[in-house]
Amino acid sequence: YKNNLINEIKTPILFDASCSGIQHLSALTTDIEIAKLVNIIESIKDEPSDFYAFCVNNIIKNIENLPQSDLHFKSKILKLKLNRNLLKHSIMTVPYNVTSIGIADKISEHFEKSFISLDEAKLLISNNKISLNNQSALARGFYIYKPVNSIVGDQSDDLIFSQSELNKFGNIIKQTVLSLIPPFTNLK
């Protein structure tokens, strides 16, 4: 593996639920660093590597580096407890071609979903509580998402997200993970 001596692999691929999609990509592309993160190759550390924690750290960095125009969105997302528990499922499904909306839907399971009227939505927008990418979503109202206590800190009593904000977060997660895993163009 390390010396690129194997030309053909005849080992059946089994699912072991240990970053298996990433494990397969690291093996097929012979990416040594990712192989260490998914425990195909032993790390020099005493404990196993954690690809999910690696991804979470990079997701947080990418959120922190959002442009000034995304300051409000960034401050809201960073109030969430962005950790392995919250993001593991979303990270794990990226190699299987999950969509950004699919990621947002999974993350929304950690939120209380409420339908609000057009008047309530306009008030939240005017008070800078939520933002929308698509104003036509306001036709009759729409859903808002309030994080459950387990994923927020103390200062988040009035934290509210729109579907478009969760979709944006899903896109950041997907693009971050895609930037970290070996691309198919590197297949050996």
mmCIF file with all atom_site columns, C-alpha atoms in Angstrom:
data_model
loop_
_atom_site.group_PDB
_atom_site.id
_atom_site.type_symbol
_atom_site.label_atom_id
_atom_site.label_alt_id
_atom_site.label_comp_id
_atom_site.label_asym_id
_atom_site.label_entity_id
_atom_site.label_seq_id
_atom_site.pdbx_PDB_ins_code
_atom_site.Cartn_x
_atom_site.Cartn_y
_atom_site.Cartn_z
_atom_site.occupancy
_atom_site.B_iso_or_equiv
_atom_site.pdbx_formal_charge
_atom_site.auth_seq_id
_atom_site.auth_comp_id
_atom_site.auth_asym_id
_atom_site.auth_atom_id
_atom_site.pdbx_PDB_model_num
ATOM 1   C CA . TYR A 1 1   ? 0.000   0.000  0.000   1.00 0.00 ? 1   TYR A CA 1
ATOM 2   C CA . LYS A 1 2   ? 2.595   2.522  1.098   1.00 0.00 ? 2   LYS A CA 1
ATOM 3   C CA . ASN A 1 3   ? 5.024   1.636  -1.682  1.00 0.00 ? 3   ASN A CA 1
ATOM 4   C CA . ASN A 1 4   ? 2.414   1.344  -4.438  1.00 0.00 ? 4   ASN A CA 1
ATOM 5   C CA . LEU A 1 5   ? 3.374   -2.301 -5.048  1.00 0.00 ? 5   LEU A CA 1
ATOM 6   C CA . ILE A 1 6   ? -0.160  -3.674 -5.370  1.00 0.00 ? 6   ILE A CA 1
ATOM 7   C CA . ASN A 1 7   ? -1.624  -3.324 -8.867  1.00 0.00 ? 7   ASN A CA 1
ATOM 8   C CA . GLU A 1 8   ? -4.840  -5.223 -8.291  1.00 0.00 ? 8   GLU A CA 1
ATOM 9   C CA . ILE A 1 9   ? -6.832  -5.657 -5.114  1.00 0.00 ? 9   ILE A CA 1
ATOM 10  C CA . LYS A 1 10  ? -8.931  -8.825 -4.834  1.00 0.00 ? 10  LYS A CA 1
ATOM 11  C CA . THR A 1 11  ? -10.253 -8.280 -1.333  1.00 0.00 ? 11  THR A CA 1
ATOM 12  C CA . PRO A 1 12  ? -14.039 -8.048 -1.116  1.00 0.00 ? 12  PRO A CA 1
ATOM 13  C CA . ILE A 1 13  ? -15.251 -4.717 0.217   1.00 0.00 ? 13  ILE A CA 1
ATOM 14  C CA . LEU A 1 14  ? -17.311 -5.105 3.365   1.00 0.00 ? 14  LEU A CA 1
ATOM 15  C CA . PHE A 1 15  ? -19.081 -2.425 5.322   1.00 0.00 ? 15  PHE A CA 1
ATOM 16  C CA . ASP A 1 16  ? -17.617 -2.106 8.796   1.00 0.00 ? 16  ASP A CA 1
ATOM 17  C CA . ALA A 1 17  ? -19.257 1.241  9.632   1.00 0.00 ? 17  ALA A CA 1
ATOM 18  C CA . SER A 1 18  ? -15.918 2.855  10.387  1.00 0.00 ? 18  SER A CA 1
ATOM 19  C CA . CYS A 1 19  ? -15.792 5.633  7.781   1.00 0.00 ? 19  CYS A CA 1
ATOM 20  C CA . SER A 1 20  ? -16.079 2.850  5.233   1.00 0.00 ? 20  SER A CA 1
ATOM 21  C CA . GLY A 1 21  ? -16.748 5.112  2.241   1.00 0.00 ? 21  GLY A CA 1
ATOM 22  C CA . ILE A 1 22  ? -13.713 7.216  3.114   1.00 0.00 ? 22  ILE A CA 1
ATOM 23  C CA . GLN A 1 23  ? -11.692 4.064  3.849   1.00 0.00 ? 23  GLN A CA 1
ATOM 24  C CA . HIS A 1 24  ? -12.493 2.744  0.386   1.00 0.00 ? 24  HIS A CA 1
ATOM 25  C CA . LEU A 1 25  ? -11.593 6.034  -1.281  1.00 0.00 ? 25  LEU A CA 1
ATOM 26  C CA . SER A 1 26  ? -8.309  6.283  0.620   1.00 0.00 ? 26  SER A CA 1
ATOM 27  C CA . ALA A 1 27  ? -7.413  2.716  -0.364  1.00 0.00 ? 27  ALA A CA 1
ATOM 28  C CA . LEU A 1 28  ? -8.400  3.134  -4.008  1.00 0.00 ? 28  LEU A CA 1
ATOM 29  C CA . THR A 1 29  ? -6.474  6.407  -4.294  1.00 0.00 ? 29  THR A CA 1
ATOM 30  C CA . THR A 1 30  ? -3.612  5.348  -1.976  1.00 0.00 ? 30  THR A CA 1
ATOM 31  C CA . ASP A 1 31  ? -4.009  8.563  0.010   1.00 0.00 ? 31  ASP A CA 1
ATOM 32  C CA . ILE A 1 32  ? -1.774  7.903  3.035   1.00 0.00 ? 32  ILE A CA 1
ATOM 33  C CA . GLU A 1 33  ? -2.953  10.832 5.184   1.00 0.00 ? 33  GLU A CA 1
ATOM 34  C CA . ILE A 1 34  ? -6.646  9.997  4.857   1.00 0.00 ? 34  ILE A CA 1
ATOM 35  C CA . ALA A 1 35  ? -5.856  6.280  5.341   1.00 0.00 ? 35  ALA A CA 1
ATOM 36  C CA . LYS A 1 36  ? -4.327  7.207  8.705   1.00 0.00 ? 36  LYS A CA 1
ATOM 37  C CA . LEU A 1 37  ? -7.384  9.281  9.653   1.00 0.00 ? 37  LEU A CA 1
ATOM 38  C CA . VAL A 1 38  ? -9.723  6.348  8.947   1.00 0.00 ? 38  VAL A CA 1
ATOM 39  C CA . ASN A 1 39  ? -7.438  3.825  10.675  1.00 0.00 ? 39  ASN A CA 1
ATOM 40  C CA . ILE A 1 40  ? -6.447  1.787  7.637   1.00 0.00 ? 40  ILE A CA 1
ATOM 41  C CA . ILE A 1 41  ? -2.839  2.625  8.438   1.00 0.00 ? 41  ILE A CA 1
ATOM 42  C CA . GLU A 1 42  ? -1.729  2.884  12.038  1.00 0.00 ? 42  GLU A CA 1
ATOM 43  C CA . SER A 1 43  ? -1.108  6.346  13.309  1.00 0.00 ? 43  SER A CA 1
ATOM 44  C CA . ILE A 1 44  ? 1.831   7.137  15.560  1.00 0.00 ? 44  ILE A CA 1
ATOM 45  C CA . LYS A 1 45  ? -0.652  8.259  18.224  1.00 0.00 ? 45  LYS A CA 1
ATOM 46  C CA . ASP A 1 46  ? -1.720  5.917  21.019  1.00 0.00 ? 46  ASP A CA 1
ATOM 47  C CA . GLU A 1 47  ? -5.431  6.197  20.218  1.00 0.00 ? 47  GLU A CA 1
ATOM 48  C CA . PRO A 1 48  ? -7.259  5.664  16.926  1.00 0.00 ? 48  PRO A CA 1
ATOM 49  C CA . SER A 1 49  ? -7.595  8.606  14.570  1.00 0.00 ? 49  SER A CA 1
ATOM 50  C CA . ASP A 1 50  ? -10.968 10.224 14.110  1.00 0.00 ? 50  ASP A CA 1
ATOM 51  C CA . PHE A 1 51  ? -11.838 11.359 10.596  1.00 0.00 ? 51  PHE A CA 1
ATOM 52  C CA . TYR A 1 52  ? -15.105 12.872 11.829  1.00 0.00 ? 52  TYR A CA 1
ATOM 53  C CA . ALA A 1 53  ? -13.352 15.128 14.359  1.00 0.00 ? 53  ALA A CA 1
ATOM 54  C CA . PHE A 1 54  ? -10.913 16.137 11.602  1.00 0.00 ? 54  PHE A CA 1
ATOM 55  C CA . CYS A 1 55  ? -13.859 17.110 9.378   1.00 0.00 ? 55  CYS A CA 1
ATOM 56  C CA . VAL A 1 56  ? -15.650 18.994 12.172  1.00 0.00 ? 56  VAL A CA 1
ATOM 57  C CA . ASN A 1 57  ? -12.519 21.074 12.819  1.00 0.00 ? 57  ASN A CA 1
ATOM 58  C CA . ASN A 1 58  ? -12.294 21.928 9.116   1.00 0.00 ? 58  ASN A CA 1
ATOM 59  C CA . ILE A 1 59  ? -16.018 22.757 8.916   1.00 0.00 ? 59  ILE A CA 1
ATOM 60  C CA . ILE A 1 60  ? -15.601 25.172 11.836  1.00 0.00 ? 60  ILE A CA 1
ATOM 61  C CA . LYS A 1 61  ? -12.561 26.766 10.151  1.00 0.00 ? 61  LYS A CA 1
ATOM 62  C CA . ASN A 1 62  ? -14.525 27.236 6.929   1.00 0.00 ? 62  ASN A CA 1
ATOM 63  C CA . ILE A 1 63  ? -17.411 28.839 8.816   1.00 0.00 ? 63  ILE A CA 1
ATOM 64  C CA . GLU A 1 64  ? -15.014 31.135 10.677  1.00 0.00 ? 64  GLU A CA 1
ATOM 65  C CA . ASN A 1 65  ? -13.531 32.151 7.309   1.00 0.00 ? 65  ASN A CA 1
ATOM 66  C CA . LEU A 1 66  ? -16.847 33.105 5.718   1.00 0.00 ? 66  LEU A CA 1
ATOM 67  C CA . PRO A 1 67  ? -16.817 36.600 4.198   1.00 0.00 ? 67  PRO A CA 1
ATOM 68  C CA . GLN A 1 68  ? -18.048 39.681 6.043   1.00 0.00 ? 68  GLN A CA 1
ATOM 69  C CA . SER A 1 69  ? -21.302 39.521 4.085   1.00 0.00 ? 69  SER A CA 1
ATOM 70  C CA . ASP A 1 70  ? -22.099 36.274 5.955   1.00 0.00 ? 70  ASP A CA 1
ATOM 71  C CA . LEU A 1 71  ? -21.350 37.674 9.418   1.00 0.00 ? 71  LEU A CA 1
ATOM 72  C CA . HIS A 1 72  ? -24.914 37.209 10.745  1.00 0.00 ? 72  HIS A CA 1
ATOM 73  C CA . PHE A 1 73  ? -25.151 33.630 9.434   1.00 0.00 ? 73  PHE A CA 1
ATOM 74  C CA . LYS A 1 74  ? -21.670 32.832 10.765  1.00 0.00 ? 74  LYS A CA 1
ATOM 75  C CA . SER A 1 75  ? -22.463 34.108 14.251  1.00 0.00 ? 75  SER A CA 1
ATOM 76  C CA . LYS A 1 76  ? -25.653 32.018 14.375  1.00 0.00 ? 76  LYS A CA 1
ATOM 77  C CA . ILE A 1 77  ? -24.008 28.790 13.200  1.00 0.00 ? 77  ILE A CA 1
ATOM 78  C CA . LEU A 1 78  ? -21.077 29.212 15.595  1.00 0.00 ? 78  LEU A CA 1
ATOM 79  C CA . LYS A 1 79  ? -23.530 29.348 18.524  1.00 0.00 ? 79  LYS A CA 1
ATOM 80  C CA . LEU A 1 80  ? -24.349 25.705 17.802  1.00 0.00 ? 80  LEU A CA 1
ATOM 81  C CA . LYS A 1 81  ? -22.282 22.958 19.411  1.00 0.00 ? 81  LYS A CA 1
ATOM 82  C CA . LEU A 1 82  ? -20.601 21.849 16.212  1.00 0.00 ? 82  LEU A CA 1
ATOM 83  C CA . ASN A 1 83  ? -19.250 18.477 17.245  1.00 0.00 ? 83  ASN A CA 1
ATOM 84  C CA . ARG A 1 84  ? -18.948 14.872 16.146  1.00 0.00 ? 84  ARG A CA 1
ATOM 85  C CA . ASN A 1 85  ? -22.382 13.994 17.573  1.00 0.00 ? 85  ASN A CA 1
ATOM 86  C CA . LEU A 1 86  ? -24.189 16.597 15.506  1.00 0.00 ? 86  LEU A CA 1
ATOM 87  C CA . LEU A 1 87  ? -22.257 16.214 12.251  1.00 0.00 ? 87  LEU A CA 1
ATOM 88  C CA . LYS A 1 88  ? -21.144 12.562 11.999  1.00 0.00 ? 88  LYS A CA 1
ATOM 89  C CA . HIS A 1 89  ? -24.092 11.295 9.956   1.00 0.00 ? 89  HIS A CA 1
ATOM 90  C CA . SER A 1 90  ? -23.845 14.194 7.519   1.00 0.00 ? 90  SER A CA 1
ATOM 91  C CA . ILE A 1 91  ? -20.094 13.742 7.084   1.00 0.00 ? 91  ILE A CA 1
ATOM 92  C CA . MET A 1 92  ? -20.412 9.982  6.627   1.00 0.00 ? 92  MET A CA 1
ATOM 93  C CA . THR A 1 93  ? -22.980 10.292 3.819   1.00 0.00 ? 93  THR A CA 1
ATOM 94  C CA . VAL A 1 94  ? -21.012 12.716 1.627   1.00 0.00 ? 94  VAL A CA 1
ATOM 95  C CA . PRO A 1 95  ? -19.055 9.942  -0.176  1.00 0.00 ? 95  PRO A CA 1
ATOM 96  C CA . TYR A 1 96  ? -22.405 8.320  -0.977  1.00 0.00 ? 96  TYR A CA 1
ATOM 97  C CA . ASN A 1 97  ? -23.516 11.482 -2.819  1.00 0.00 ? 97  ASN A CA 1
ATOM 98  C CA . VAL A 1 98  ? -25.898 12.999 -0.288  1.00 0.00 ? 98  VAL A CA 1
ATOM 99  C CA . THR A 1 99  ? -27.187 16.404 -1.359  1.00 0.00 ? 99  THR A CA 1
ATOM 100 C CA . SER A 1 100 ? -26.735 19.599 0.632   1.00 0.00 ? 100 SER A CA 1
ATOM 101 C CA . ILE A 1 101 ? -30.490 19.575 1.218   1.00 0.00 ? 101 ILE A CA 1
ATOM 102 C CA . GLY A 1 102 ? -30.251 15.979 2.465   1.00 0.00 ? 102 GLY A CA 1
ATOM 103 C CA . ILE A 1 103 ? -27.599 17.101 4.945   1.00 0.00 ? 103 ILE A CA 1
ATOM 104 C CA . ALA A 1 104 ? -29.794 20.018 6.033   1.00 0.00 ? 104 ALA A CA 1
ATOM 105 C CA . ASP A 1 105 ? -32.736 17.655 6.505   1.00 0.00 ? 105 ASP A CA 1
ATOM 106 C CA . LYS A 1 106 ? -30.665 15.370 8.723   1.00 0.00 ? 106 LYS A CA 1
ATOM 107 C CA . ILE A 1 107 ? -29.366 18.278 10.786  1.00 0.00 ? 107 ILE A CA 1
ATOM 108 C CA . SER A 1 108 ? -32.907 19.662 11.117  1.00 0.00 ? 108 SER A CA 1
ATOM 109 C CA . GLU A 1 109 ? -33.706 16.602 13.262  1.00 0.00 ? 109 GLU A CA 1
ATOM 110 C CA . HIS A 1 110 ? -31.875 18.491 16.033  1.00 0.00 ? 110 HIS A CA 1
ATOM 111 C CA . PHE A 1 111 ? -34.259 21.440 15.719  1.00 0.00 ? 111 PHE A CA 1
ATOM 112 C CA . GLU A 1 112 ? -37.863 22.158 16.606  1.00 0.00 ? 112 GLU A CA 1
ATOM 113 C CA . LYS A 1 113 ? -39.710 22.921 13.377  1.00 0.00 ? 113 LYS A CA 1
ATOM 114 C CA . SER A 1 114 ? -42.571 25.454 13.406  1.00 0.00 ? 114 SER A CA 1
ATOM 115 C CA . PHE A 1 115 ? -44.705 26.884 10.631  1.00 0.00 ? 115 PHE A CA 1
ATOM 116 C CA . ILE A 1 116 ? -45.039 30.657 10.795  1.00 0.00 ? 116 ILE A CA 1
ATOM 117 C CA . SER A 1 117 ? -47.344 33.020 8.942   1.00 0.00 ? 117 SER A CA 1
ATOM 118 C CA . LEU A 1 118 ? -46.269 35.589 6.403   1.00 0.00 ? 118 LEU A CA 1
ATOM 119 C CA . ASP A 1 119 ? -46.609 38.383 8.971   1.00 0.00 ? 119 ASP A CA 1
ATOM 120 C CA . GLU A 1 120 ? -44.480 36.479 11.524  1.00 0.00 ? 120 GLU A CA 1
ATOM 121 C CA . ALA A 1 121 ? -41.865 35.780 8.853   1.00 0.00 ? 121 ALA A CA 1
ATOM 122 C CA . LYS A 1 122 ? -41.669 39.450 7.824   1.00 0.00 ? 122 LYS A CA 1
ATOM 123 C CA . LEU A 1 123 ? -41.203 40.435 11.468  1.00 0.00 ? 123 LEU A CA 1
ATOM 124 C CA . LEU A 1 124 ? -38.357 37.921 11.946  1.00 0.00 ? 124 LEU A CA 1
ATOM 125 C CA . ILE A 1 125 ? -36.679 39.128 8.741   1.00 0.00 ? 125 ILE A CA 1
ATOM 126 C CA . SER A 1 126 ? -37.020 42.800 9.720   1.00 0.00 ? 126 SER A CA 1
ATOM 127 C CA . ASN A 1 127 ? -35.529 42.016 13.157  1.00 0.00 ? 127 ASN A CA 1
ATOM 128 C CA . ASN A 1 128 ? -32.614 40.249 11.447  1.00 0.00 ? 128 ASN A CA 1
ATOM 129 C CA . LYS A 1 129 ? -33.477 36.908 13.107  1.00 0.00 ? 129 LYS A CA 1
ATOM 130 C CA . ILE A 1 130 ? -33.560 34.940 9.848   1.00 0.00 ? 130 ILE A CA 1
ATOM 131 C CA . SER A 1 131 ? -32.540 35.411 6.251   1.00 0.00 ? 131 SER A CA 1
ATOM 132 C CA . LEU A 1 132 ? -33.958 33.920 3.090   1.00 0.00 ? 132 LEU A CA 1
ATOM 133 C CA . ASN A 1 133 ? -32.397 33.203 -0.279  1.00 0.00 ? 133 ASN A CA 1
ATOM 134 C CA . ASN A 1 134 ? -35.801 32.968 -1.917  1.00 0.00 ? 134 ASN A CA 1
ATOM 135 C CA . GLN A 1 135 ? -38.362 35.620 -0.996  1.00 0.00 ? 135 GLN A CA 1
ATOM 136 C CA . SER A 1 136 ? -41.071 33.720 -2.913  1.00 0.00 ? 136 SER A CA 1
ATOM 137 C CA . ALA A 1 137 ? -40.954 31.192 -0.058  1.00 0.00 ? 137 ALA A CA 1
ATOM 138 C CA . LEU A 1 138 ? -42.978 33.764 1.866   1.00 0.00 ? 138 LEU A CA 1
ATOM 139 C CA . ALA A 1 139 ? -46.118 33.178 -0.197  1.00 0.00 ? 139 ALA A CA 1
ATOM 140 C CA . ARG A 1 140 ? -48.134 31.848 2.762   1.00 0.00 ? 140 ARG A CA 1
ATOM 141 C CA . GLY A 1 141 ? -45.410 31.541 5.370   1.00 0.00 ? 141 GLY A CA 1
ATOM 142 C CA . PHE A 1 142 ? -42.769 28.927 5.948   1.00 0.00 ? 142 PHE A CA 1
ATOM 143 C CA . TYR A 1 143 ? -40.985 26.788 8.514   1.00 0.00 ? 143 TYR A CA 1
ATOM 144 C CA . ILE A 1 144 ? -38.465 28.055 11.025  1.00 0.00 ? 144 ILE A CA 1
ATOM 145 C CA . TYR A 1 145 ? -36.079 25.907 13.029  1.00 0.00 ? 145 TYR A CA 1
ATOM 146 C CA . LYS A 1 146 ? -35.106 26.424 16.668  1.00 0.00 ? 146 LYS A CA 1
ATOM 147 C CA . PRO A 1 147 ? -32.189 24.312 17.906  1.00 0.00 ? 147 PRO A CA 1
ATOM 148 C CA . VAL A 1 148 ? -32.880 21.926 20.772  1.00 0.00 ? 148 VAL A CA 1
ATOM 149 C CA . ASN A 1 149 ? -30.977 22.526 24.007  1.00 0.00 ? 149 ASN A CA 1
ATOM 150 C CA . SER A 1 150 ? -28.501 19.714 23.416  1.00 0.00 ? 150 SER A CA 1
ATOM 151 C CA . ILE A 1 151 ? -26.871 21.514 20.453  1.00 0.00 ? 151 ILE A CA 1
ATOM 152 C CA . VAL A 1 152 ? -26.727 25.082 21.745  1.00 0.00 ? 152 VAL A CA 1
ATOM 153 C CA . GLY A 1 153 ? -25.020 26.996 24.484  1.00 0.00 ? 153 GLY A CA 1
ATOM 154 C CA . ASP A 1 154 ? -26.539 29.400 26.984  1.00 0.00 ? 154 ASP A CA 1
ATOM 155 C CA . GLN A 1 155 ? -26.781 32.496 24.770  1.00 0.00 ? 155 GLN A CA 1
ATOM 156 C CA . SER A 1 156 ? -29.128 31.009 22.178  1.00 0.00 ? 156 SER A CA 1
ATOM 157 C CA . ASP A 1 157 ? -32.663 31.462 23.522  1.00 0.00 ? 157 ASP A CA 1
ATOM 158 C CA . ASP A 1 158 ? -33.706 33.423 20.446  1.00 0.00 ? 158 ASP A CA 1
ATOM 159 C CA . LEU A 1 159 ? -31.682 31.477 17.877  1.00 0.00 ? 159 LEU A CA 1
ATOM 160 C CA . ILE A 1 160 ? -33.836 30.753 14.805  1.00 0.00 ? 160 ILE A CA 1
ATOM 161 C CA . PHE A 1 161 ? -32.886 29.375 11.384  1.00 0.00 ? 161 PHE A CA 1
ATOM 162 C CA . SER A 1 162 ? -34.699 29.383 8.064   1.00 0.00 ? 162 SER A CA 1
ATOM 163 C CA . GLN A 1 163 ? -34.625 26.396 5.711   1.00 0.00 ? 163 GLN A CA 1
ATOM 164 C CA . SER A 1 164 ? -32.328 28.331 3.380   1.00 0.00 ? 164 SER A CA 1
ATOM 165 C CA . GLU A 1 165 ? -29.869 28.887 6.247   1.00 0.00 ? 165 GLU A CA 1
ATOM 166 C CA . LEU A 1 166 ? -29.871 25.167 7.088   1.00 0.00 ? 166 LEU A CA 1
ATOM 167 C CA . ASN A 1 167 ? -29.367 24.411 3.384   1.00 0.00 ? 167 ASN A CA 1
ATOM 168 C CA . LYS A 1 168 ? -26.410 26.802 3.314   1.00 0.00 ? 168 LYS A CA 1
ATOM 169 C CA . PHE A 1 169 ? -24.957 25.041 6.359   1.00 0.00 ? 169 PHE A CA 1
ATOM 170 C CA . GLY A 1 170 ? -25.497 21.687 4.614   1.00 0.00 ? 170 GLY A CA 1
ATOM 171 C CA . ASN A 1 171 ? -23.603 22.993 1.593   1.00 0.00 ? 171 ASN A CA 1
ATOM 172 C CA . ILE A 1 172 ? -20.679 24.121 3.751   1.00 0.00 ? 172 ILE A CA 1
ATOM 173 C CA . ILE A 1 173 ? -20.513 20.661 5.339   1.00 0.00 ? 173 ILE A CA 1
ATOM 174 C CA . LYS A 1 174 ? -20.654 18.900 1.968   1.00 0.00 ? 174 LYS A CA 1
ATOM 175 C CA . GLN A 1 175 ? -18.081 21.136 0.275   1.00 0.00 ? 175 GLN A CA 1
ATOM 176 C CA . THR A 1 176 ? -15.716 20.870 3.245   1.00 0.00 ? 176 THR A CA 1
ATOM 177 C CA . VAL A 1 177 ? -15.856 17.070 3.315   1.00 0.00 ? 177 VAL A CA 1
ATOM 178 C CA . LEU A 1 178 ? -15.455 16.875 -0.464  1.00 0.00 ? 178 LEU A CA 1
ATOM 179 C CA . SER A 1 179 ? -12.343 19.049 -0.194  1.00 0.00 ? 179 SER A CA 1
ATOM 180 C CA . LEU A 1 180 ? -10.860 16.626 2.349   1.00 0.00 ? 180 LEU A CA 1
ATOM 181 C CA . ILE A 1 181 ? -11.550 13.230 0.811   1.00 0.00 ? 181 ILE A CA 1
ATOM 182 C CA . PRO A 1 182 ? -9.506  11.895 -2.088  1.00 0.00 ? 182 PRO A CA 1
ATOM 183 C CA . PRO A 1 183 ? -11.140 12.747 -5.430  1.00 0.00 ? 183 PRO A CA 1
ATOM 184 C CA . PHE A 1 184 ? -12.091 9.993  -7.857  1.00 0.00 ? 184 PHE A CA 1
ATOM 185 C CA . THR A 1 185 ? -9.629  11.463 -10.366 1.00 0.00 ? 185 THR A CA 1
ATOM 186 C CA . ASN A 1 186 ? -6.878  10.057 -8.116  1.00 0.00 ? 186 ASN A CA 1
ATOM 187 C CA . LEU A 1 187 ? -8.019  6.438  -8.497  1.00 0.00 ? 187 LEU A CA 1
ATOM 188 C CA . LYS A 1 188 ? -5.070  4.125  -9.075  1.00 0.00 ? 188 LYS A CA 1
#
